[in-house]
Structures are given as structure tokens and as C-alpha cells.
Short mmCIF file of C-alpha atoms in Angstrom, two decimals:
data_model
loop_
_atom_site.label_atom_id
_atom_site.label_comp_id
_atom_site.label_asym_id
_atom_site.label_seq_id
_atom_site.Cartn_x
_atom_site.Cartn_y
_atom_site.Cartn_z
CA MET E 156 118.55 169.27 14.58
CA THR E 157 120.09 170.54 18.01
CA GLY E 158 120.42 168.14 20.96
CA LEU E 159 117.93 170.34 22.89
CA GLN E 160 115.48 169.79 20.11
CA ILE E 161 116.05 165.91 20.29
CA LYS E 162 115.48 166.18 23.95
CA GLN E 163 112.18 168.16 23.61
CA ILE E 164 110.99 165.54 21.24
CA SER E 165 111.92 162.73 23.68
CA LYS E 166 110.03 164.31 26.31
CA GLU E 167 106.99 164.76 24.12
CA LEU E 168 107.05 161.12 23.27
CA GLY E 169 106.79 160.23 27.06
CA PHE E 170 110.41 159.81 28.16
CA HIS E 171 111.69 161.28 31.36
CA ALA E 172 115.06 162.19 30.44
CA CYS E 173 117.42 162.18 27.28
CA GLY E 174 121.14 162.51 26.72
CA ILE E 175 123.53 162.06 23.89
CA ALA E 176 126.84 160.23 23.72
CA ARG E 177 129.69 159.91 21.25
CA ALA E 178 129.93 156.30 19.85
CA GLU E 179 133.29 155.13 20.72
CA LYS E 180 134.80 152.10 22.11
CA LEU E 181 134.26 151.74 25.74
CA ILE E 182 137.68 151.01 27.44
CA ALA E 183 137.23 150.75 31.28
CA GLU E 184 133.95 149.04 30.95
CA SER E 185 135.46 146.50 28.53
CA ASP E 186 137.92 145.72 31.38
CA TYR E 187 135.27 145.40 34.01
CA LEU E 188 133.08 143.18 31.71
CA HIS E 189 136.00 140.85 30.98
CA SER E 190 136.84 140.67 34.61
CA TRP E 191 133.17 140.15 35.70
CA ILE E 192 132.72 137.22 33.21
CA ASP E 193 136.11 135.82 34.06
CA LYS E 194 135.06 135.45 37.88
CA GLY E 195 131.85 133.63 36.88
CA PHE E 196 129.57 136.56 38.20
CA HIS E 197 127.31 136.22 35.20
CA ALA E 198 126.23 132.86 36.51
CA ASP E 199 124.55 131.05 33.49
CA MET E 200 123.69 133.90 31.50
CA GLN E 201 125.74 132.59 28.63
CA PHE E 202 124.62 135.29 26.30
CA MET E 203 126.79 137.78 28.20
CA GLN E 204 129.87 136.07 26.80
CA ARG E 205 128.73 136.47 23.16
CA ASP E 206 129.30 139.32 21.13
CA ILE E 207 131.44 141.13 23.74
CA GLU E 208 132.90 143.46 20.94
CA LYS E 209 129.47 144.64 20.20
CA ARG E 210 128.84 145.43 23.74
CA ILE E 211 131.93 147.60 24.17
CA ASN E 212 132.12 149.02 20.68
CA PRO E 213 128.95 150.36 19.02
CA THR E 214 130.51 150.50 15.44
CA ARG E 215 130.27 146.67 15.57
CA VAL E 216 126.52 147.04 15.87
CA LEU E 217 126.14 149.83 13.47
CA ASN E 218 128.48 150.61 10.70
CA ASN E 219 129.99 154.27 10.83
CA ALA E 220 128.24 154.83 14.30
CA LYS E 221 128.84 158.30 15.44
CA SER E 222 126.18 159.17 18.23
CA ILE E 223 124.11 157.31 20.55
CA ILE E 224 120.85 158.90 21.80
CA MET E 225 119.89 157.64 25.35
CA VAL E 226 116.59 157.82 26.99
CA LEU E 227 115.01 157.16 30.53
CA GLN E 228 111.45 155.90 31.05
CA ALA E 229 110.51 156.11 34.68
CA TYR E 230 108.32 154.16 36.63
CA PRO E 231 106.69 154.68 40.14
CA LYS E 232 108.91 154.14 43.04
CA GLN E 233 105.97 152.62 45.16
CA ASN E 234 104.55 149.19 45.07
CA LEU E 235 101.26 149.58 43.28
CA GLN E 236 99.87 145.99 43.52
CA ILE E 237 96.47 146.16 45.20
CA ASP E 238 96.61 143.02 47.11
CA PRO E 239 99.58 143.23 49.87
CA LYS E 240 99.57 139.45 49.87
CA ALA E 241 100.12 138.90 46.40
CA PRO E 242 103.47 137.95 44.79
CA MET E 243 105.67 140.98 44.71
CA VAL E 244 106.74 142.14 41.31
CA ALA E 245 109.77 144.49 40.89
CA ARG E 246 108.44 148.06 40.24
CA TYR E 247 109.92 147.88 36.68
CA ALA E 248 107.66 145.06 35.79
CA GLN E 249 104.65 146.54 37.13
CA THR E 250 104.47 148.24 33.84
CA ASN E 251 103.80 147.03 30.41
CA ASP E 252 106.82 145.41 28.72
CA TYR E 253 109.33 148.10 28.57
CA HIS E 254 111.08 146.41 25.75
CA ILE E 255 108.21 147.09 23.68
CA THR E 256 107.10 150.53 24.93
CA ILE E 257 110.61 152.02 24.73
CA LYS E 258 111.35 150.70 21.30
CA ASP E 259 107.97 151.85 19.95
CA LYS E 260 108.67 155.45 21.17
CA LEU E 261 112.30 155.23 19.85
CA VAL E 262 110.92 154.32 16.41
CA LYS E 263 108.74 157.39 16.53
CA LEU E 264 111.85 159.50 17.47
CA VAL E 265 113.70 158.20 14.52
CA GLU E 266 110.77 159.10 12.15
CA LEU E 267 110.98 162.61 13.49
CA LEU E 268 114.71 162.70 13.01
CA LYS E 269 114.65 161.65 9.23
CA PRO E 270 113.47 164.91 7.70
CA ASP E 271 116.68 166.55 9.09
CA TYR E 272 118.78 163.48 8.52
CA PRO E 273 117.17 161.73 5.39
CA THR E 274 120.11 159.15 4.89
CA LEU E 275 119.89 158.11 8.68
CA ASN E 276 121.07 154.71 9.45
CA TYR E 277 120.09 153.58 13.09
CA PHE E 278 119.99 150.97 15.56
CA VAL E 279 117.13 150.84 18.31
CA PHE E 280 117.80 148.87 21.56
CA SER E 281 116.44 148.55 25.06
CA ASP E 282 118.04 145.76 27.34
CA SER E 283 117.57 143.05 24.80
CA SER E 284 120.65 143.53 22.47
CA PRO E 285 124.37 143.29 22.88
CA VAL E 286 124.70 147.09 24.02
CA MET E 287 125.84 148.18 27.44
CA ASP E 288 122.68 150.43 28.12
CA ILE E 289 123.85 151.49 31.54
CA ALA E 290 127.35 152.49 30.48
CA TRP E 291 126.00 154.34 27.44
CA ALA E 292 123.30 156.17 29.59
CA HIS E 293 126.17 157.35 31.86
CA CYS E 294 128.32 158.64 28.84
CA ALA E 295 125.14 160.22 27.82
CA GLY E 296 125.18 162.51 31.01
CA LEU E 297 122.00 160.63 32.49
CA GLY E 298 123.54 159.61 35.75
CA TRP E 299 126.30 157.58 37.38
CA VAL E 300 126.77 154.01 37.96
CA GLY E 301 125.78 153.29 41.64
CA LYS E 302 127.52 150.67 43.97
CA ASN E 303 124.53 148.36 43.31
CA THR E 304 125.84 148.77 39.64
CA LEU E 305 122.55 150.52 38.48
CA LEU E 306 122.31 153.94 36.98
CA ILE E 307 121.44 156.81 39.39
CA HIS E 308 120.06 160.04 37.92
CA PRO E 309 120.29 162.96 40.25
CA GLU E 310 116.56 163.88 40.15
CA LEU E 311 114.98 160.45 38.87
CA GLY E 312 116.80 158.36 41.27
CA SER E 313 117.09 154.70 39.65
CA TYR E 314 113.55 153.89 39.13
CA PHE E 315 113.62 153.80 35.25
CA ASN E 316 114.32 151.70 32.20
CA ILE E 317 116.68 152.51 29.54
CA GLY E 318 116.81 152.61 25.85
CA GLY E 319 118.65 154.10 23.01
CA ILE E 320 119.37 154.79 19.30
CA ILE E 321 122.76 154.27 17.69
CA VAL E 322 122.81 156.68 14.71
CA ASP E 323 125.38 157.52 12.20
CA VAL E 324 125.23 161.16 12.25
CA ASP E 325 127.20 163.67 14.46
CA LEU E 326 125.20 165.36 17.17
CA GLU E 327 125.83 167.51 20.15
CA TYR E 328 127.21 165.36 23.07
CA ASP E 329 126.36 165.53 26.66
CA ILE E 330 129.10 165.43 29.54
CA PRO E 331 129.04 162.51 32.05
CA ILE E 332 127.91 163.01 35.64
CA PRO E 333 130.42 162.10 38.17
CA ASP E 334 129.77 159.59 40.73
CA ALA E 335 127.94 161.20 43.71
CA CYS E 336 127.25 158.16 45.99
CA GLY E 337 130.10 159.38 48.27
CA ALA E 338 130.62 157.19 51.31
CA CYS E 339 127.24 155.83 51.26
CA MET E 340 126.90 151.94 51.42
CA LYS E 341 123.21 151.50 52.06
CA CYS E 342 122.65 149.58 48.86
CA VAL E 343 125.37 146.97 49.62
CA SER E 344 124.03 146.50 53.23
CA ALA E 345 120.51 146.14 52.16
CA CYS E 346 120.94 143.45 49.67
CA PRO E 347 119.10 140.34 51.21
CA THR E 348 121.50 137.71 49.78
CA LYS E 349 124.72 139.72 49.90
CA ALA E 350 124.92 139.51 46.13
CA ILE E 351 126.41 143.19 46.15
CA LEU E 352 129.83 141.74 47.47
CA SER E 353 131.38 145.14 47.79
CA ALA E 354 130.95 148.47 46.06
CA TYR E 355 130.22 148.22 42.42
CA LYS E 356 130.77 144.34 42.50
CA LEU E 357 127.46 142.37 42.04
CA ASP E 358 127.65 138.50 41.74
CA ALA E 359 124.44 137.34 39.88
CA ARG E 360 124.84 133.81 41.40
CA SER E 361 123.52 135.36 44.79
CA CYS E 362 121.16 137.70 43.13
CA ILE E 363 117.17 137.27 43.74
CA SER E 364 116.57 139.26 40.41
CA TYR E 365 118.85 136.92 38.57
CA HIS E 366 117.30 133.62 40.12
CA THR E 367 113.69 134.76 39.63
CA VAL E 368 114.07 136.37 36.09
CA GLU E 369 116.96 134.92 34.32
CA SER E 370 117.78 131.64 35.76
CA LYS E 371 116.52 128.56 33.94
CA GLY E 372 117.15 126.09 36.86
CA ASP E 373 115.47 125.61 40.22
CA ILE E 374 116.03 128.36 42.71
CA PRO E 375 118.70 127.20 45.56
CA HIS E 376 117.18 127.04 48.96
CA GLU E 377 119.91 129.63 50.36
CA ILE E 378 118.08 132.11 47.88
CA SER E 379 114.53 131.14 48.26
CA ASN E 380 114.64 131.33 51.97
CA LYS E 381 115.44 134.96 51.76
CA MET E 382 112.86 135.89 48.91
CA GLY E 383 109.93 136.44 50.96
CA GLN E 384 107.11 137.66 48.68
CA ARG E 385 109.54 138.62 46.14
CA PHE E 386 108.30 136.87 42.95
CA PHE E 387 109.80 138.41 39.96
CA GLY E 388 112.90 140.73 40.73
CA CYS E 389 113.94 142.45 43.71
CA ASP E 390 113.89 146.28 44.56
CA SER E 391 115.82 146.04 47.83
CA CYS E 392 118.88 147.99 47.06
CA GLN E 393 116.72 150.60 45.41
CA GLU E 394 114.39 151.20 48.23
CA VAL E 395 117.13 152.30 50.60
CA CYS E 396 119.10 154.67 48.05
CA PRO E 397 118.88 158.16 49.19
CA TYR E 398 118.25 159.30 45.59
CA ASN E 399 115.16 157.41 45.42
CA LYS E 400 113.47 159.21 48.43
CA GLU E 401 112.45 162.61 46.64
CA ILE E 402 111.59 161.53 43.29
CA PRO E 403 109.23 164.06 41.61
CA GLU E 404 105.47 163.14 40.60
CA LEU E 405 105.60 162.05 37.11
CA ASN E 406 103.19 161.11 34.23
CA TYR E 407 103.29 157.28 33.55
CA ASP E 408 101.63 156.07 30.34
CA HIS E 409 102.65 152.40 30.78
CA LEU E 410 101.43 150.89 33.87
CA ASN E 411 99.98 147.31 33.56
CA GLU E 412 96.81 147.77 35.52
CA ALA E 413 95.47 144.34 34.81
CA MET E 414 98.56 142.72 36.54
CA LEU E 415 98.49 145.19 39.45
CA SER E 416 94.82 144.21 40.34
CA LEU E 417 95.62 140.54 40.62
CA THR E 418 94.81 139.00 44.03
CA CYS E 419 96.91 136.29 45.73
CA THR E 420 94.22 133.83 44.85
CA GLU E 421 94.26 134.61 41.29
CA TRP E 422 98.12 134.34 41.09
CA LEU E 423 97.85 130.81 42.57
CA THR E 424 95.07 129.53 40.60
CA MET E 425 96.49 130.93 37.26
CA THR E 426 96.24 128.45 34.38
CA GLU E 427 98.68 128.43 31.52
CA THR E 428 96.08 130.10 29.14
CA ASP E 429 95.40 132.67 32.08
CA PHE E 430 99.05 133.24 32.09
CA LYS E 431 99.49 133.99 28.48
CA ASN E 432 96.51 136.33 28.40
CA LYS E 433 97.19 138.20 31.53
CA PHE E 434 100.84 138.62 31.02
CA MET E 435 101.14 138.95 27.22
CA ASN E 436 102.15 142.72 27.65
CA SER E 437 104.29 142.29 30.66
CA PRO E 438 107.84 141.48 31.25
CA ILE E 439 106.81 138.64 33.23
CA ALA E 440 105.79 136.72 29.98
CA ARG E 441 109.69 135.97 29.56
CA LEU E 442 109.41 133.44 32.26
CA LYS E 443 107.00 131.20 30.36
CA TYR E 444 104.43 129.21 32.59
CA LEU E 445 106.84 126.38 34.03
CA ARG E 446 109.13 129.09 35.56
CA PHE E 447 105.97 131.02 36.63
CA LYS E 448 105.01 128.08 38.67
CA ARG E 449 108.41 127.56 39.71
CA ASN E 450 108.75 131.17 41.35
CA LEU E 451 105.22 130.83 42.98
CA LYS E 452 106.27 127.81 45.09
CA HIS E 453 108.86 129.78 46.77
CA ILE E 454 106.72 132.73 47.71
CA ALA E 455 106.06 133.29 51.45
CA GLY E 456 102.68 134.48 52.88
CA CYS E 457 100.55 134.02 49.78
#
């Protein structure tokens, strides 16, 4: 099967971009990751310190790995929440849980590959495995790493989630796209907590996304007083990116309509049972109810 055929199948499954990288050890990214962790920029995300060899070497994830098929699943750039006073959810979480939707589609892609590769071995991932999704998407020609450390696609901007399949067959490989940020520093300047210390350097200890999504402790005052309505995640650095200004209209088959329709009052009065029912298909479910209530108490204007 040709690379072009794989990309066409991925499009038919609902992905918005697809590229293929050679499975080999990441050298520059390995140095960056070790330095980032040594400086404590990973905050209390101890999982980042585990399985580092797997993160930088796909052959540690899948024996005899040869290729990595990477995909992007875009989401709308505008805030689609109906109530303007409701706690603000980052755009990526205004969809059904991408960990599930992307993996489900990737499994379907695998099944369509098997007639051509009957002995295929594979590993499917999307942001929940020790794999450097952004680095591999870059290697697969799907964009460059911006100064906010997010992947930027020349046509899709950065409003998308990433997934991939490591396979043990040789495929046609794409060429990485060179950095096209130029002298622009808008994302660095826009960060409300100055978590983007400088170009390509993010300190999670100051990041609103980290504190509202990953952190298990309480949210420090110096962070909470800059959250505004941001309840889950933060899009500030993406909102100012020039590459996010002219994103084409796309078909989105994974919006979480139930969450988008919630009013401010419904958020504030939600019981634990309501929380489990309303967010069972949402990335917000990962908070659990106690951290859901923790985040709510810091929200302004609701």
C-alpha cells in the first residue's frame, strides 16, 4: 500500500492530515527532554520521568518498529460553549474524548492495512502512552514545533489532537517541515502566567493548562488569580498564533454537544453523579469530581 493510499484512507476515517515517519531514535528531542526534566519544568508529572527510552526510541515500544503513521484530528478554533458565563473549556476538550475517538479510528485504519500486511504488528497511541506525539508528527511532515512547544501545521494551525500507529513494516516516508515561526513571539507574549519562558521553553509549573488538568494539588494563588474563566486548559498562546487565523472550515464528527450546552448554573450545581454522567465521554472526566470542584472555586465571573 502506498503512502498516498494510507493518507486517503485516513481522510475517509475522519482525520484531517496524515504523514509517515521512519521509526528511529530521536536524538535532539532526547537531549531536550532530559534537559527539560532536569530543570524541573515537568512539575509533578512524574510519569514524564518514566520510560524515557520508550519516549525517544519507538523500537522500545514495538519490537522491530519500522514506520510511524501519524494523524491529526482538528477541532474548531472558536469557543462553542453556548453560555458565555460558563467555565471556559479549552477547545480540544469541547469534543468527545480524543484519546478514544482517535484510537478507535486508528484501529480501523490498522484493519484496512492488514490485507496488504497480514503479519503486521502495531502499537496505537494518542497522548496517553510514552511516545513523543509532537516530535513524531513533526518527523512525519505534519508541521513544525512552535515557540509555545505545540505543533503548527501550515494549513490547520495548531487546533488539533494527535495520534499515531507504530508498525513493523517499511512505508514511504514524508519530509519534516522546517520551522516557519520566524521572528514572531506572539505566543510567548500572550501567556497569562509567563509559563513560556522564552521561545521553545515551557515551564509547566507556571502553566494554567498544567494546573487545571494535570496537577493533583491545589492551584496556587499566583496562578488562580490569572485564570479568569479558564476552567480546563488554556488557549491563550494559540489564539494569537497567525497560523490559527485562516483555518479552513472542516467537518467535525466528535463535538461534545452535551457539554457545550451547559449553563453556568448547571456547572456550579453539578453533583458527582451528574459529573460522571455528563462527562463520561469528555477529557474532563480525568479530573474526577474533587478536582472538578477545585477548579470551579477558582473561576471568575460565574
